[in-house]
């Protein structure tokens, strides 16, 4: 669905599907160049990163395997708890791999900084982060993010994989959820 289909439930469209695809092409070209000749592994964080992984991985010209991790830090609410739990671990041994974590959004940064620490002991050759969205004003911890799609304001957003109570993941655009939906 598009933002028009849920116009009463959102207050603003922040990034359109077309803008996302253009930005993904740019970042994919950078990643292709940066990782030329290297053993790249894309690691997605379920479930939010499903859409960005699908489009980003296909925008790459290099052959890059994909693995998934499932962690939970939010539950059904809209605020980070800082408590991270592994629900599904990777299937891949990270040893000597050049790992690029693909994330939907960096909000407080708590989830990613926990994940980076968790990955640090697994013997990867390098670990970098690509986040489609980042909320600079919400940062509680600094996360070293090499590739960023869009910096956005500190509002709760949905769409393109991002959910509220599992809804809106299939919205093609990224939009600010109207407060009446969750209050
Ligand atoms: P943190 O705060 O740890 O965020 O950087 C971790 C995860 O929380 C989800 N998240 C959101 N989901 N709208 C959403 O639908 C948002 O505005 C939002 N902010 C954070 C997301 O899964 C992220 O990986
Ligand atoms: Mg989520």
PDB file of N, CA and C and ligand atoms in Angstrom, residues 73-74 80 103-111 135 155-158 162-164, ligand 1:
ATOM      1  N   UNK A  73      13.741  -5.630  21.080  1.00  0.00           N
ATOM      2  CA  UNK A  73      14.068  -4.588  22.059  1.00  0.00           C
ATOM      3  C   UNK A  73      12.875  -3.694  22.330  1.00  0.00           C
ATOM      4  N   UNK A  74      11.832  -3.848  21.549  1.00  0.00           N
ATOM      5  CA  UNK A  74      10.729  -2.897  21.659  1.00  0.00           C
ATOM      6  C   UNK A  74       9.419  -3.494  22.148  1.00  0.00           C
ATOM      7  N   UNK A  80      12.247   2.455  22.999  1.00  0.00           N
ATOM      8  CA  UNK A  80      13.252   1.416  23.203  1.00  0.00           C
ATOM      9  C   UNK A  80      13.392   1.117  24.686  1.00  0.00           C
ATOM     10  N   UNK A 103      20.264  -2.449   8.617  1.00  0.00           N
ATOM     11  CA  UNK A 103      19.214  -2.144   9.589  1.00  0.00           C
ATOM     12  C   UNK A 103      18.174  -1.206   8.990  1.00  0.00           C
ATOM     13  N   UNK A 104      16.952  -1.315   9.470  1.00  0.00           N
ATOM     14  CA  UNK A 104      15.909  -0.393   9.056  1.00  0.00           C
ATOM     15  C   UNK A 104      16.134   0.999   9.640  1.00  0.00           C
ATOM     16  N   UNK A 105      16.445   1.043  10.941  1.00  0.00           N
ATOM     17  CA  UNK A 105      16.497   2.350  11.593  1.00  0.00           C
ATOM     18  C   UNK A 105      17.409   2.314  12.816  1.00  0.00           C
ATOM     19  N   UNK A 106      18.157   3.401  13.011  1.00  0.00           N
ATOM     20  CA  UNK A 106      18.861   3.604  14.275  1.00  0.00           C
ATOM     21  C   UNK A 106      18.099   4.680  15.029  1.00  0.00           C
ATOM     22  N   UNK A 107      17.529   4.306  16.145  1.00  0.00           N
ATOM     23  CA  UNK A 107      16.746   5.238  16.961  1.00  0.00           C
ATOM     24  C   UNK A 107      17.615   5.632  18.150  1.00  0.00           C
ATOM     25  N   UNK A 108      17.486   4.956  19.273  1.00  0.00           N
ATOM     26  CA  UNK A 108      18.366   5.228  20.417  1.00  0.00           C
ATOM     27  C   UNK A 108      19.782   4.721  20.146  1.00  0.00           C
ATOM     28  N   UNK A 109      19.885   3.734  19.251  1.00  0.00           N
ATOM     29  CA  UNK A 109      21.188   3.118  18.982  1.00  0.00           C
ATOM     30  C   UNK A 109      21.489   1.940  19.898  1.00  0.00           C
ATOM     31  N   UNK A 110      20.630   1.703  20.863  1.00  0.00           N
ATOM     32  CA  UNK A 110      20.888   0.660  21.869  1.00  0.00           C
ATOM     33  C   UNK A 110      20.972  -0.738  21.249  1.00  0.00           C
ATOM     34  N   UNK A 111      20.051  -1.035  20.328  1.00  0.00           N
ATOM     35  CA  UNK A 111      20.028  -2.365  19.718  1.00  0.00           C
ATOM     36  C   UNK A 111      21.324  -2.626  18.945  1.00  0.00           C
ATOM     37  N   UNK A 135      17.737   8.498  13.408  1.00  0.00           N
ATOM     38  CA  UNK A 135      17.167   9.645  14.131  1.00  0.00           C
ATOM     39  C   UNK A 135      18.257  10.254  15.004  1.00  0.00           C
ATOM     40  N   UNK A 155      10.484  11.243  15.431  1.00  0.00           N
ATOM     41  CA  UNK A 155       9.069  10.848  15.502  1.00  0.00           C
ATOM     42  C   UNK A 155       8.978   9.353  15.269  1.00  0.00           C
ATOM     43  N   UNK A 156       7.911   8.744  15.744  1.00  0.00           N
ATOM     44  CA  UNK A 156       7.728   7.313  15.491  1.00  0.00           C
ATOM     45  C   UNK A 156       7.249   7.128  14.064  1.00  0.00           C
ATOM     46  N   UNK A 157       8.016   6.359  13.309  1.00  0.00           N
ATOM     47  CA  UNK A 157       7.699   6.195  11.888  1.00  0.00           C
ATOM     48  C   UNK A 157       7.337   4.745  11.568  1.00  0.00           C
ATOM     49  N   UNK A 158       6.575   4.600  10.507  1.00  0.00           N
ATOM     50  CA  UNK A 158       6.172   3.264  10.046  1.00  0.00           C
ATOM     51  C   UNK A 158       6.359   3.184   8.538  1.00  0.00           C
ATOM     52  N   UNK A 162       9.022  -1.093   8.713  1.00  0.00           N
ATOM     53  CA  UNK A 162       8.832  -0.623  10.093  1.00  0.00           C
ATOM     54  C   UNK A 162       7.362  -0.737  10.487  1.00  0.00           C
ATOM     55  N   UNK A 163       7.154  -1.222  11.706  1.00  0.00           N
ATOM     56  CA  UNK A 163       5.782  -1.527  12.107  1.00  0.00           C
ATOM     57  C   UNK A 163       5.339  -0.734  13.331  1.00  0.00           C
ATOM     58  N   UNK A 164       4.038  -0.647  13.471  1.00  0.00           N
ATOM     59  CA  UNK A 164       3.449  -0.373  14.777  1.00  0.00           C
ATOM     60  C   UNK A 164       2.532  -1.554  15.087  1.00  0.00           C
TER      61      UNK A 164
HETATM   62  P1  LIG B   1      16.973   1.460  18.829  1.00  0.00           P
HETATM   63  O1  LIG B   1      16.254   2.490  19.674  1.00  0.00           O
HETATM   64  O2  LIG B   1      17.530   0.384  19.701  1.00  0.00           O
HETATM   65  O3  LIG B   1      15.872   0.849  17.890  1.00  0.00           O
HETATM   66  O4  LIG B   1      18.030   2.115  17.972  1.00  0.00           O
HETATM   67  C1  LIG B   1      15.877  -0.485  17.620  1.00  0.00           C
HETATM   68  C2  LIG B   1      14.740  -1.005  16.811  1.00  0.00           C
HETATM   69  O5  LIG B   1      13.522  -0.412  17.203  1.00  0.00           O
HETATM   70  C3  LIG B   1      12.673  -0.273  16.124  1.00  0.00           C
HETATM   71  N1  LIG B   1      12.315   1.145  15.962  1.00  0.00           N
HETATM   72  C4  LIG B   1      11.241   1.592  15.319  1.00  0.00           C
HETATM   73  N2  LIG B   1      10.255   0.929  14.695  1.00  0.00           N
HETATM   74  N3  LIG B   1       9.270   2.988  14.104  1.00  0.00           N
HETATM   75  C5  LIG B   1       9.263   1.632  14.086  1.00  0.00           C
HETATM   76  O6  LIG B   1       8.355   1.050  13.509  1.00  0.00           O
HETATM   77  C6  LIG B   1      10.228   3.728  14.702  1.00  0.00           C
HETATM   78  O7  LIG B   1      10.182   4.971  14.682  1.00  0.00           O
HETATM   79  C7  LIG B   1      11.272   2.992  15.350  1.00  0.00           C
HETATM   80  N4  LIG B   1      12.375   3.354  16.034  1.00  0.00           N
HETATM   81  C8  LIG B   1      12.978   2.204  16.378  1.00  0.00           C
HETATM   82  C9  LIG B   1      13.416  -0.796  14.924  1.00  0.00           C
HETATM   83  O8  LIG B   1      13.078  -2.136  14.658  1.00  0.00           O
HETATM   84  C10 LIG B   1      14.850  -0.713  15.342  1.00  0.00           C
HETATM   85  O9  LIG B   1      15.657  -1.666  14.692  1.00  0.00           O
END
